[in-house]
Tab-separated table of C-alpha atoms in Angstrom:
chain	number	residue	atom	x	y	z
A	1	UNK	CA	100.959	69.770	155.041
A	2	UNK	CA	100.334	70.842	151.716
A	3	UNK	CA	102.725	70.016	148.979
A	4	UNK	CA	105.393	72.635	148.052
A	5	UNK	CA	104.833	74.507	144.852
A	6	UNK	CA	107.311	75.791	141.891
A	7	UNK	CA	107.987	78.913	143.211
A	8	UNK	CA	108.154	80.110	139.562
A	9	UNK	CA	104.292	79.304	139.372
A	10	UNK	CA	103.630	82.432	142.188
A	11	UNK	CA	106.696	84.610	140.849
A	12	UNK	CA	105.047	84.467	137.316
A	13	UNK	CA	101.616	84.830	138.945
A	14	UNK	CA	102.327	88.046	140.603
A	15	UNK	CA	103.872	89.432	137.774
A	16	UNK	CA	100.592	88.541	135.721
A	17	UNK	CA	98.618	90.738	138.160
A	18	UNK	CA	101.062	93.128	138.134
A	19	UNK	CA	101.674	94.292	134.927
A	20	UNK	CA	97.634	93.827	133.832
A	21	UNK	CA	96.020	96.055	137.261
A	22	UNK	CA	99.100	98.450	137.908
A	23	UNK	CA	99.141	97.392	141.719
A	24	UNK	CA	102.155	96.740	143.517
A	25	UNK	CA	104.076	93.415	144.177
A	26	UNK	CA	102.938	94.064	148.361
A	27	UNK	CA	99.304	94.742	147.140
A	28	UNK	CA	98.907	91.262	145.589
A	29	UNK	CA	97.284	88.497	148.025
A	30	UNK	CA	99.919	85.868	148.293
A	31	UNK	CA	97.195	83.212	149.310
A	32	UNK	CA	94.669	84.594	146.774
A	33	UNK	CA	97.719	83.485	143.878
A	34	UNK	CA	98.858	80.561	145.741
A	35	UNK	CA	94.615	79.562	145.682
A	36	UNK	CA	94.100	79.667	142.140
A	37	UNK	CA	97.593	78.219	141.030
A	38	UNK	CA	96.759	74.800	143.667
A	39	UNK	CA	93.357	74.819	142.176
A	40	UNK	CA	94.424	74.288	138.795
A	41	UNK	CA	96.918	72.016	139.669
A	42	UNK	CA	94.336	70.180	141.078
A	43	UNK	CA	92.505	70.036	137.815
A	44	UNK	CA	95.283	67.735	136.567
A	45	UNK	CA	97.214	70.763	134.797
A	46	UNK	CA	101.275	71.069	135.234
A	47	UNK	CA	103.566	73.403	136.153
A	48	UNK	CA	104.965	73.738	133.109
A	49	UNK	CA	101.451	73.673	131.075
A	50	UNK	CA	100.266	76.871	133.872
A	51	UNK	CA	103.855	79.170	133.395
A	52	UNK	CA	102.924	78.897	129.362
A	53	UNK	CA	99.820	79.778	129.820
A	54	UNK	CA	100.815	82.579	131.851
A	55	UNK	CA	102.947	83.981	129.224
A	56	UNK	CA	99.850	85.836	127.802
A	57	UNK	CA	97.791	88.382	129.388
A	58	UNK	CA	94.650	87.630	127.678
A	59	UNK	CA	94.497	84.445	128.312
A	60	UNK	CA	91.740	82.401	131.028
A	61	UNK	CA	94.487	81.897	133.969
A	62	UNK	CA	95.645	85.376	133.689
A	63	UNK	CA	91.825	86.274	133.834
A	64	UNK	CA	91.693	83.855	136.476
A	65	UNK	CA	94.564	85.396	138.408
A	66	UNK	CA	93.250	89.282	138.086
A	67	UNK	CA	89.817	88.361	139.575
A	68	UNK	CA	91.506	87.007	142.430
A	69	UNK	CA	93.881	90.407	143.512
A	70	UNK	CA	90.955	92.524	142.734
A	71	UNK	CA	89.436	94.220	145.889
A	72	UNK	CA	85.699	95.026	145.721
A	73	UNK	CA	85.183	96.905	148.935
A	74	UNK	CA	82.365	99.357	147.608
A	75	UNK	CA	78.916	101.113	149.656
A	76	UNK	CA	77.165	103.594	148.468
A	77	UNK	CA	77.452	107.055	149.077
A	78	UNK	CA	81.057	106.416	150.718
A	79	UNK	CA	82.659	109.390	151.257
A	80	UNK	CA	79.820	111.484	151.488
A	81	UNK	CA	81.531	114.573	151.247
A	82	UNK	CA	82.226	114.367	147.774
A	83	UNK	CA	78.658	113.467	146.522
A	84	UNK	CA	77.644	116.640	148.579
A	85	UNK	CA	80.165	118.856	147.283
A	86	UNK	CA	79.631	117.711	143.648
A	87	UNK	CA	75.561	118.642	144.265
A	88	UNK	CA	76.678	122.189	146.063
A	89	UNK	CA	79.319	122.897	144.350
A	90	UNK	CA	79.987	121.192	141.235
A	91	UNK	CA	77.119	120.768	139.347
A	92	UNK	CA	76.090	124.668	139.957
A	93	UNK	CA	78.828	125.683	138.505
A	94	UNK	CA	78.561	123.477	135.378
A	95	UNK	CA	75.231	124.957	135.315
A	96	UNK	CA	76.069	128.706	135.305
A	97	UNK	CA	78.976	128.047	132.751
A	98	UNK	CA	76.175	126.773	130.361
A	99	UNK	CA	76.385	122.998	130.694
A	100	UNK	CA	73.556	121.804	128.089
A	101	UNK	CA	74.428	117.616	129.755
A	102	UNK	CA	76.420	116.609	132.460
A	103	UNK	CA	78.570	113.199	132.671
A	104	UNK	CA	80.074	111.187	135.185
A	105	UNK	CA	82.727	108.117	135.086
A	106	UNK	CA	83.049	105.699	138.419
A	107	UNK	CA	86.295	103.970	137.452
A	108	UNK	CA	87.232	101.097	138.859
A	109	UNK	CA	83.258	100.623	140.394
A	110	UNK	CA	83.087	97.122	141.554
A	111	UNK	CA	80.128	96.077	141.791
A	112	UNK	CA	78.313	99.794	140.843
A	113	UNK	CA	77.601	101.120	144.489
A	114	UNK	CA	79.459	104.481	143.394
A	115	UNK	CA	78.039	104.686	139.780
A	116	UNK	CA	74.761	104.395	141.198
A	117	UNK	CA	75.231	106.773	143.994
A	118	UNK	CA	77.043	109.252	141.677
A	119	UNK	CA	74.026	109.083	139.204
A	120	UNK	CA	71.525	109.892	141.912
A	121	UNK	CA	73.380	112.795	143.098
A	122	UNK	CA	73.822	114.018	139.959
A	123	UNK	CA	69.724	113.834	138.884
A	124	UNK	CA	68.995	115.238	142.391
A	125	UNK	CA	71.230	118.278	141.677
A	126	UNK	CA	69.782	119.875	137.852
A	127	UNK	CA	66.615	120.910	136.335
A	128	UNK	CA	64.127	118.391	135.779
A	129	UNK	CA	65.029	116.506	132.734
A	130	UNK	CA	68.097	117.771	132.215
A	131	UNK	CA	70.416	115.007	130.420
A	132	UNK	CA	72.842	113.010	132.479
A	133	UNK	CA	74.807	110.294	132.049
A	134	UNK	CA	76.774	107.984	134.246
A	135	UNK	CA	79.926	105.383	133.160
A	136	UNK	CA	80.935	102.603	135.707
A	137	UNK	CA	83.996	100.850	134.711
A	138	UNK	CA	85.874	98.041	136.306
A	139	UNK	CA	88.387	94.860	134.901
A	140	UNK	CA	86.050	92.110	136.422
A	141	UNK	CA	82.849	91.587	133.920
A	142	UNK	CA	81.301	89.227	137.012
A	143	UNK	CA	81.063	92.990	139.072
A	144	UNK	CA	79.759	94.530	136.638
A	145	UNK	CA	77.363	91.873	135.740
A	146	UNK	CA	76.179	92.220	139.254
A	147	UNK	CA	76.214	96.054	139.139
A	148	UNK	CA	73.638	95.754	135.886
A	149	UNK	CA	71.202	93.584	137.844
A	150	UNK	CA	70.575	97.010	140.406
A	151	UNK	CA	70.233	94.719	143.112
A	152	UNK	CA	71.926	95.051	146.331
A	153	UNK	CA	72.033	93.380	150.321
A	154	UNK	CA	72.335	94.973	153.455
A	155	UNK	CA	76.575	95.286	152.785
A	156	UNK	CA	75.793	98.111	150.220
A	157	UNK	CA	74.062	100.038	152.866
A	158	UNK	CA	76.247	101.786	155.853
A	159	UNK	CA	75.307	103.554	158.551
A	160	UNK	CA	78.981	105.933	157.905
A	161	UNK	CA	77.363	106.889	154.860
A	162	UNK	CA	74.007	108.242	154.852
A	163	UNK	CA	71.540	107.784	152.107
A	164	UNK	CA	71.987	111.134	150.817
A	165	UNK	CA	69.575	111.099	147.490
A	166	UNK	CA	67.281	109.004	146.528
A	167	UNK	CA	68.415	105.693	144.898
A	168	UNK	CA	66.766	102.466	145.827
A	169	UNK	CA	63.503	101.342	146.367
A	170	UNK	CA	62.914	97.954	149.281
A	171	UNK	CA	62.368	94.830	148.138
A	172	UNK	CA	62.100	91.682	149.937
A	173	UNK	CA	64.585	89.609	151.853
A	174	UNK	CA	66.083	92.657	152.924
A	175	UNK	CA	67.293	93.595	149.902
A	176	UNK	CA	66.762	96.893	147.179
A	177	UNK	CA	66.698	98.003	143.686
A	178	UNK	CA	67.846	100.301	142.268
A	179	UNK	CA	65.272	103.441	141.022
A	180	UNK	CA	64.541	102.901	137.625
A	181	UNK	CA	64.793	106.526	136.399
A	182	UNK	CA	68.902	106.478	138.108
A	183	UNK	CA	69.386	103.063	136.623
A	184	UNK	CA	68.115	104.460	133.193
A	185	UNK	CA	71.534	106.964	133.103
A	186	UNK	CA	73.687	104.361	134.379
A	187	UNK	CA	75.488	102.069	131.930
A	188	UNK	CA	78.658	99.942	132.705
A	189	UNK	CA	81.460	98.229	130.367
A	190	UNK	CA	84.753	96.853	131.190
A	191	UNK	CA	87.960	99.056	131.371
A	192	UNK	CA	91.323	98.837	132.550
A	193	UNK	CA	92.612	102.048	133.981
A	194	UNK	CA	96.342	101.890	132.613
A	195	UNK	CA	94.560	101.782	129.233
A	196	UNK	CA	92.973	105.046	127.827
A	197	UNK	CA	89.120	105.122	127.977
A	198	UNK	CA	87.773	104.210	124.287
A	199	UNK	CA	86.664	107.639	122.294
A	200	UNK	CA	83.277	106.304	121.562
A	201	UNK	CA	82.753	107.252	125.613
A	202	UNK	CA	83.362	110.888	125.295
A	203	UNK	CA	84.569	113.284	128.160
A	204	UNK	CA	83.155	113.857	131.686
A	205	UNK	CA	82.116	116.565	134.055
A	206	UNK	CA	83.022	114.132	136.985
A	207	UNK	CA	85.033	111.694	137.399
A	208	UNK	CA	85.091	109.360	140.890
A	209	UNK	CA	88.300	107.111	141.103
A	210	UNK	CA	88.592	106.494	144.940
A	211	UNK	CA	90.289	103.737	146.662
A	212	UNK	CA	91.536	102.239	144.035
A	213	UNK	CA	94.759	103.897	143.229
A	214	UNK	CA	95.886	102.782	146.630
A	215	UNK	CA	97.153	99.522	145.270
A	216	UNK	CA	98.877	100.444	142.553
A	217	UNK	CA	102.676	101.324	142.112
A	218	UNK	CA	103.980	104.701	141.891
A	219	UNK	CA	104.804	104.768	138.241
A	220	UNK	CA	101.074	103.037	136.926
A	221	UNK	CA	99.618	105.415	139.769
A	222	UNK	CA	100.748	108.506	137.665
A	223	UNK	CA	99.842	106.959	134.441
A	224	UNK	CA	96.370	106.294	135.664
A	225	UNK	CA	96.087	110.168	136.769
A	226	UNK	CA	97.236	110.927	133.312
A	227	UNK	CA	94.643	109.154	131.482
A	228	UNK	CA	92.041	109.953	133.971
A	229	UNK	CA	92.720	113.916	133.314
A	230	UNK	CA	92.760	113.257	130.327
A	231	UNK	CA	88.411	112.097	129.891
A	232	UNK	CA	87.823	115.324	131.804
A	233	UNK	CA	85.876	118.206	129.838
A	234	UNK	CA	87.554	121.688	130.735
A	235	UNK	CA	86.565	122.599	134.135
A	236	UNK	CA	85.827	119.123	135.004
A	237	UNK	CA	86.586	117.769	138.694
A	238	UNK	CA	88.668	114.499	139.633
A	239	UNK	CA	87.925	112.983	143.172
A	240	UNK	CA	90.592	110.696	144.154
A	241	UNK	CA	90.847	109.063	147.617
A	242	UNK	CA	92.299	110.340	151.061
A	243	UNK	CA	96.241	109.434	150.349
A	244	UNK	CA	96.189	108.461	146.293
A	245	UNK	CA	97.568	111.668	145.138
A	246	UNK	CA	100.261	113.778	147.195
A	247	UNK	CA	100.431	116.494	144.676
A	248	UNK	CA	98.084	118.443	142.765
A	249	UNK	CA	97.974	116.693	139.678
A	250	UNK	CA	98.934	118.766	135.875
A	251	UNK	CA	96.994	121.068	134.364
A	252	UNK	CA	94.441	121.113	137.516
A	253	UNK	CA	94.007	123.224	140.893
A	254	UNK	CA	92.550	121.530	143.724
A	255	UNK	CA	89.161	122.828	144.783
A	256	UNK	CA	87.401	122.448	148.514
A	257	UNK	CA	89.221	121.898	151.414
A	258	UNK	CA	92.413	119.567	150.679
A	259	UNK	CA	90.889	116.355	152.537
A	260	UNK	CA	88.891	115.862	149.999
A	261	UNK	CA	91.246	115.397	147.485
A	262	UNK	CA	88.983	116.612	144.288
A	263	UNK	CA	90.829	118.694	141.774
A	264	UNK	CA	89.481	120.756	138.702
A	265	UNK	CA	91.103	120.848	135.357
A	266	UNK	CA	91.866	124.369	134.052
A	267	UNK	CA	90.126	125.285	131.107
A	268	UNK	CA	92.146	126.682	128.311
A	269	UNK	CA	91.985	130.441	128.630
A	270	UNK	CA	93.399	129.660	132.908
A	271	UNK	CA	96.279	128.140	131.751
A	272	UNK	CA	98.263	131.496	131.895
A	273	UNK	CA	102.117	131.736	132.384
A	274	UNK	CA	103.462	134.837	134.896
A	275	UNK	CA	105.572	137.355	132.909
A	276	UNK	CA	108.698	136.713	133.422
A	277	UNK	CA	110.386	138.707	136.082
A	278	UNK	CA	112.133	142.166	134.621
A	279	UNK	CA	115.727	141.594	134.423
A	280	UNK	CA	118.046	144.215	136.751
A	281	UNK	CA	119.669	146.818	134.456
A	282	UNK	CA	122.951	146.997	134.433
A	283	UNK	CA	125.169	149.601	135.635
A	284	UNK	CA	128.528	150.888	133.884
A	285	UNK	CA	131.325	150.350	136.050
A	286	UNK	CA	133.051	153.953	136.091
A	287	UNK	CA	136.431	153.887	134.118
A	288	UNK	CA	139.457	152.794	136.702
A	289	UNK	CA	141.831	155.346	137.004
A	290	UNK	CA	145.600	154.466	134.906
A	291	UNK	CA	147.315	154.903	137.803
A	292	UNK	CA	146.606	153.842	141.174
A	293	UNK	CA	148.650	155.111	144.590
A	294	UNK	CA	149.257	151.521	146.099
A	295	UNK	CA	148.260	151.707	149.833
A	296	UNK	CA	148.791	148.910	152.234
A	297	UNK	CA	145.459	147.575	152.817
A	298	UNK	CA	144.845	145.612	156.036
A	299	UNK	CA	143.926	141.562	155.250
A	300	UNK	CA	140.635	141.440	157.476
A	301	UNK	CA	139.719	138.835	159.786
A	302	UNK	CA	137.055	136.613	158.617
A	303	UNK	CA	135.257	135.164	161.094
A	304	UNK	CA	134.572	131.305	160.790
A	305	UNK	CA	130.850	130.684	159.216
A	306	UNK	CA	128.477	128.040	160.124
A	307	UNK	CA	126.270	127.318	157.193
A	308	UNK	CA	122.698	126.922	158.537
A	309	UNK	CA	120.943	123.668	157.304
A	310	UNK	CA	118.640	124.381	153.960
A	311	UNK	CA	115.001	125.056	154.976
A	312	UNK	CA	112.341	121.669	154.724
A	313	UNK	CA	110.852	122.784	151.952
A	314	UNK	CA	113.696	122.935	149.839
A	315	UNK	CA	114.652	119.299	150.926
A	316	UNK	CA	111.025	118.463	150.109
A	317	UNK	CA	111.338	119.738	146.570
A	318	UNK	CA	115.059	117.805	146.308
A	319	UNK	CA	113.398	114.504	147.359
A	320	UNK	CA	110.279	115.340	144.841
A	321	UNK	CA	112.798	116.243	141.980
A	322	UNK	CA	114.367	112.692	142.674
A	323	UNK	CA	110.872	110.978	142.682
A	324	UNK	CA	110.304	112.623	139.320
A	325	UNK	CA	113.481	111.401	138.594
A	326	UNK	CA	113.270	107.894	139.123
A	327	UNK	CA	115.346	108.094	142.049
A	328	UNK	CA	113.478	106.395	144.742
A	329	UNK	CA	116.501	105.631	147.227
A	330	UNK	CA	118.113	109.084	146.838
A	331	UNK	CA	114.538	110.507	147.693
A	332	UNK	CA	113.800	108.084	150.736
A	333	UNK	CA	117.882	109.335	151.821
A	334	UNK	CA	116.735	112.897	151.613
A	335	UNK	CA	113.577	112.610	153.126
A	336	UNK	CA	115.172	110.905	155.773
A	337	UNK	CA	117.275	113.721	156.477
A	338	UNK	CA	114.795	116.228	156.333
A	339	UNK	CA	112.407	114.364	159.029
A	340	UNK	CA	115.698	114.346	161.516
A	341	UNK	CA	116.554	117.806	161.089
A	342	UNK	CA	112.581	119.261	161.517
A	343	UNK	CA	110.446	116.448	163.246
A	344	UNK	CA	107.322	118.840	162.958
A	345	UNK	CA	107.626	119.337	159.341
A	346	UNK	CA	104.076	117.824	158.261
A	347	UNK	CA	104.286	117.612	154.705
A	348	UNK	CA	108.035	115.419	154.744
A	349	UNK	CA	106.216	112.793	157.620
A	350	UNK	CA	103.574	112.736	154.789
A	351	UNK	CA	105.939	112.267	151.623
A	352	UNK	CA	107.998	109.711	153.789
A	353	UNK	CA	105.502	107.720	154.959
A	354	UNK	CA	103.655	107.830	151.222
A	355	UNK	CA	106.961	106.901	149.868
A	356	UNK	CA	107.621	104.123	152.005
A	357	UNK	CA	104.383	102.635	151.617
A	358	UNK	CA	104.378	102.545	147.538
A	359	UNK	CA	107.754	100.468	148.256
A	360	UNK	CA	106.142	98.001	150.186
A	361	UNK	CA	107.734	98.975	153.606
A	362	UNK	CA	104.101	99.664	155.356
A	363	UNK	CA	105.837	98.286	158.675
A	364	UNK	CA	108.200	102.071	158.341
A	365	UNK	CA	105.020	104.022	157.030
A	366	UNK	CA	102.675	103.300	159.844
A	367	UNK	CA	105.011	104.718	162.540
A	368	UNK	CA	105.578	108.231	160.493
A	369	UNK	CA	101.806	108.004	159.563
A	370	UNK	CA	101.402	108.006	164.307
A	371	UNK	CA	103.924	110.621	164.460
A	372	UNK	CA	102.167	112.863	161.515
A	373	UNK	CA	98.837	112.988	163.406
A	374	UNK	CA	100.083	113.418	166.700
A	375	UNK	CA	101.516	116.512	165.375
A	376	UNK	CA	98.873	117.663	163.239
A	377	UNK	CA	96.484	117.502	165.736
A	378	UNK	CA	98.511	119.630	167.863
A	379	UNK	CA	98.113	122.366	165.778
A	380	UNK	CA	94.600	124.543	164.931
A	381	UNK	CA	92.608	122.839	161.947
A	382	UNK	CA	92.437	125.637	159.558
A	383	UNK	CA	96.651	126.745	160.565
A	384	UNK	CA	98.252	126.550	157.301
A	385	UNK	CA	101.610	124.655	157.350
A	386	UNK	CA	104.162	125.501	155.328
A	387	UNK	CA	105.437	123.477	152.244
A	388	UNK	CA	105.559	122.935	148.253
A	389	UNK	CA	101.213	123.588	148.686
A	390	UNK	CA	100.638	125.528	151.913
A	391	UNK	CA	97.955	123.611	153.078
A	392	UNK	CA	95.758	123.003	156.496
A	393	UNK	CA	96.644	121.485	159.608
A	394	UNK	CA	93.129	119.069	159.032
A	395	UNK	CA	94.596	117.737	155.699
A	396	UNK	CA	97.484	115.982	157.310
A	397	UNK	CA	95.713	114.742	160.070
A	398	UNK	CA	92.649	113.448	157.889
A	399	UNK	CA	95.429	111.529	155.410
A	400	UNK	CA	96.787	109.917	158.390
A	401	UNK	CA	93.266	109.139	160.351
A	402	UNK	CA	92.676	107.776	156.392
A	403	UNK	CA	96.060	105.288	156.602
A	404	UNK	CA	95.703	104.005	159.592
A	405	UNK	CA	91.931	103.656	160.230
A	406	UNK	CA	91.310	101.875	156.611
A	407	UNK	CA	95.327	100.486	156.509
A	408	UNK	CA	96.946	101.234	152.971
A	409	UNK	CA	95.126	98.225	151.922
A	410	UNK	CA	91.152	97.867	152.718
C-alpha cells in the first residue's frame, strides 16, 4: 500500500487550485493533487518544506498543481452551431453596422483548436482582406506552446464536428497544419480568467468561452462573466457553453435560439429604461355627513379562505433573489418546494439541478437533470414555457441532453 500522506498537504493543495482557476473544491482531481504532492515527496522534499511553498501562488508547486486540475478537452469546430451562426449571423451584422476590423478572444483555449477554428470562420465570413484578429488565452504556457506550433493529430479532428472552413492543410503521419494565412491572425498569451484581460489587448467582436466555466464555483463563475462582458465592443456576442450561464447575463440580450447560449451586449443608445408607470389619481373622498342615523348593520359571514400556493415563477425569482443574495441553502429550501408543488415546472428542475451541481452534490443533480428531459421532451420544441425568460421547450431538453451526455465534468 502506499504510505499515508499529511492530509494538510491535499487540503492546502486544493485550495491552491482553487483560489488560482476559480473551479470548485468537487472539480479538482483528487488523484491528479495526491500525484504531484507523492511525486515531490519523492524528490526528497518534506511536508513541511511543500505546505510553505504552497503558501504562494506564484510559486513552481502551485504552477505545478494548476497544470494538473486543468482539463484540455478541445476539437475543432466543436459546437458547430456557433461558428455557423457567428459566419450567418454575426459577422453580417458587424458588417452592415460599419465594422472597419473584426476581433475574436478563445479564452481558456487549451491547446488552440477553438482559436484556430474561430479564426477560420471568421476570414471565411468578410471581404477579402478585411482585418481580423484572433486572441487564444489559457493559464498553462505548455498548451499554448503547443497551440503556436499549428500542429495537430487525429484527436483534434471529430467526426461530431465537421470541418466547416478551411483550416489545415495534411501533413504526414497523419497529422496537419495549420493554414498559414489563419495562423497569421492567430496569436496566443497566457491569461487567467478571474483576472481582467490586459488593455494592451483591446476589445472584441466575439468572444468563445465554452466548457470551461463548468468547473468553476458559482461566485468566480459570475466574476468571469463580468470580466468577459466587459472585453466586448458594443454589440459584441458572448458564446458560453450548454449549462454555464442560467440567466441572461447584464447589460446583454441573448440572440439565436436559447441552446446556444450566445448573448449580445447592448450598445449604449439600447440601454433604455420603460417610463415609469402613471401613478392612479386620486379621488376626494366626499365630506362625511356630521351626523349619522346609527342603523344596526348585520356582521356578515365570512367564509373560511384557502390561500392558493404562489405561482412557480414567483418561487423561482425568491430562490434567484437568495442566490444573489448569498443564500445558497435558503435557495436550494425554496427550490425544493417549488419542484414538489409543480413537478412540470422546467425552468425550477433546471435551477435545482444547476444549483446542486455548483455545490458539489452531482449525485442530486443528475436525477432532476432525467426528470427535466423527460418532461421537456414531452412537450413541442418551439412551446414556450413559462418562467423569469419564457423560453423553448428544446432549451431545457438540450441543457439536460448537455449534463448528462458530457457529465458536469468532461
Amino acid at each position: 500500500m502506499s504510505a499515508e500522506l499529511d492530509p494538510r498537504l491535499l487540503t492546502r493543495a486544493r485550495e491552491v487550485v482553487s483560489s488560482i482557476t476559480g473551479f470548485r473544491d468537487d472539480a479538482i482531481a483528487s488523484e491528479a493533487m495526491e500525484r504531484v504532492v507523492r511525486q515531490e515527496l519523492a524528490r526528497g522534499r518534506s511536508s513541511a518544506d511543500l505546505l510553505g511553498e504552497m503558501l504562494f501562488p506564484q510559486s513552481p508547486l502551485s504552477g505545478t498543481l494548476v497544470r494538473a486540475a486543468l482539463v484540455g478537452e478541445t476539437y475543432f469546430f466543436r459546437q458547430p452551431e456557433h461558428f455557423r451562426f457567428i459566419s450567418q449571423v454575426g459577422v453580417p451584422a458587424a458588417l452592415r453596422k460599419g465594422a472597419l476590423a473584426l476581433r475574436g478572444w478563445s479564452a481558456g483555449c487549451a491547446t488552440g483548436e477553438e482559436a484556430y477554428s474561430l479564426a477560420a470562420a471568421l476570414l471565411a465570413s468578410v471581404p477579402h482582406g478585411f482585418p481580423v484578429e484572433v486572441l487564444g488565452t489559457d493559464l498553462h504556457e505548455a498548451s499554448l506552446e503547443t497551440a503556436r506550433r499549428a500542429s495537430y493529430g487525429t484527436w483534434s479532428r471529430r467526426e461530431s464536428a465537421p470541418r466547416l472552413f478551411p483550416l489545415y492543410l495534411d501533413a504526414p503521419e497523419r497529422q496537419v497544419t495549420i493554414l498559414p494565412v489563419v495562423r497569421r491572425i492567430t496569436t496566443f498569451a497566457q491569461g487567467n480568467l478571474l483576472a481582467p484581460l490586459p488593455e494592451r489587448f483591446g476589445r472584441f467582436d466575439f468572444i468563445l468561452c465554452r466548457n470551461v466555466l463548468t468547473y468553476f464555483s458559482p461566485a468566480a463563475r459570475e466574476q468571469a462573466i463580468s470580466l468577459l462582458t466587459r472585453a466586448l465592443n458594443p454589440g459584441g456576442f458572448l458564446f458560453l457553453g450548454a449549462v454555464e450561464a442560467d440567466r441572461v447575463p447584464p447589460g446583454m440580450v441573448r440572440e439565436g435560439p436559447p441552446e446556444l447560449q450566445t448573448f449580445r451586449m447592448l450598445a449604449p443608445g439600447e440601454l433604455t429604461t420603460p417610463a415609469p408607470a402613471p401613478r392612479p389619481v386620486e379621488r376626494a373622498e366626499p365630506p362625511a355627513p356630521l351626523f349619522r342615523k346609527p342603523k344596526a348593520t348585520p356582521v356578515p359571514v365570512v367564509p373560511a379562505r384557502v390561500t392558493p400556493p404562489p405561482p412557480p415563477s414567483r418561487l423561482h425569482l425568491e430562490a434567484l433573489e437568495r442566490i444573489e443574495e448569498g443564500d445558497v441553502e435558503g435557495a436550494a429550501a425554496v427550490l425544493e418546494s417549488l419542484v414538489r408543488q409543480a413537478p412540470d415546472y422546467l425552468p425550477g428542475l433546471l435551477e435545482l439541478a444547476l444549483l446542486r451541481e455548483r455545490t458539489g452534490a452531482r449525485e442530486a443533480a443528475v436525477p432532476l437533470m432525467r426528470a427535466l428531459r423527460v418532461r421537456a421532451e414531452r412537450l413541442a420544441p418551439d412551446h414556450l414555457v413559462d418562467g423569469p425568460e419564457a423560453l423553448p421547450a428544446r432549451f431545457y431538453q438540450a441543457s439536460a441532453d448537455a449534463y448528462l451526455n458530457q457529465g458536469a465534468l468532461e
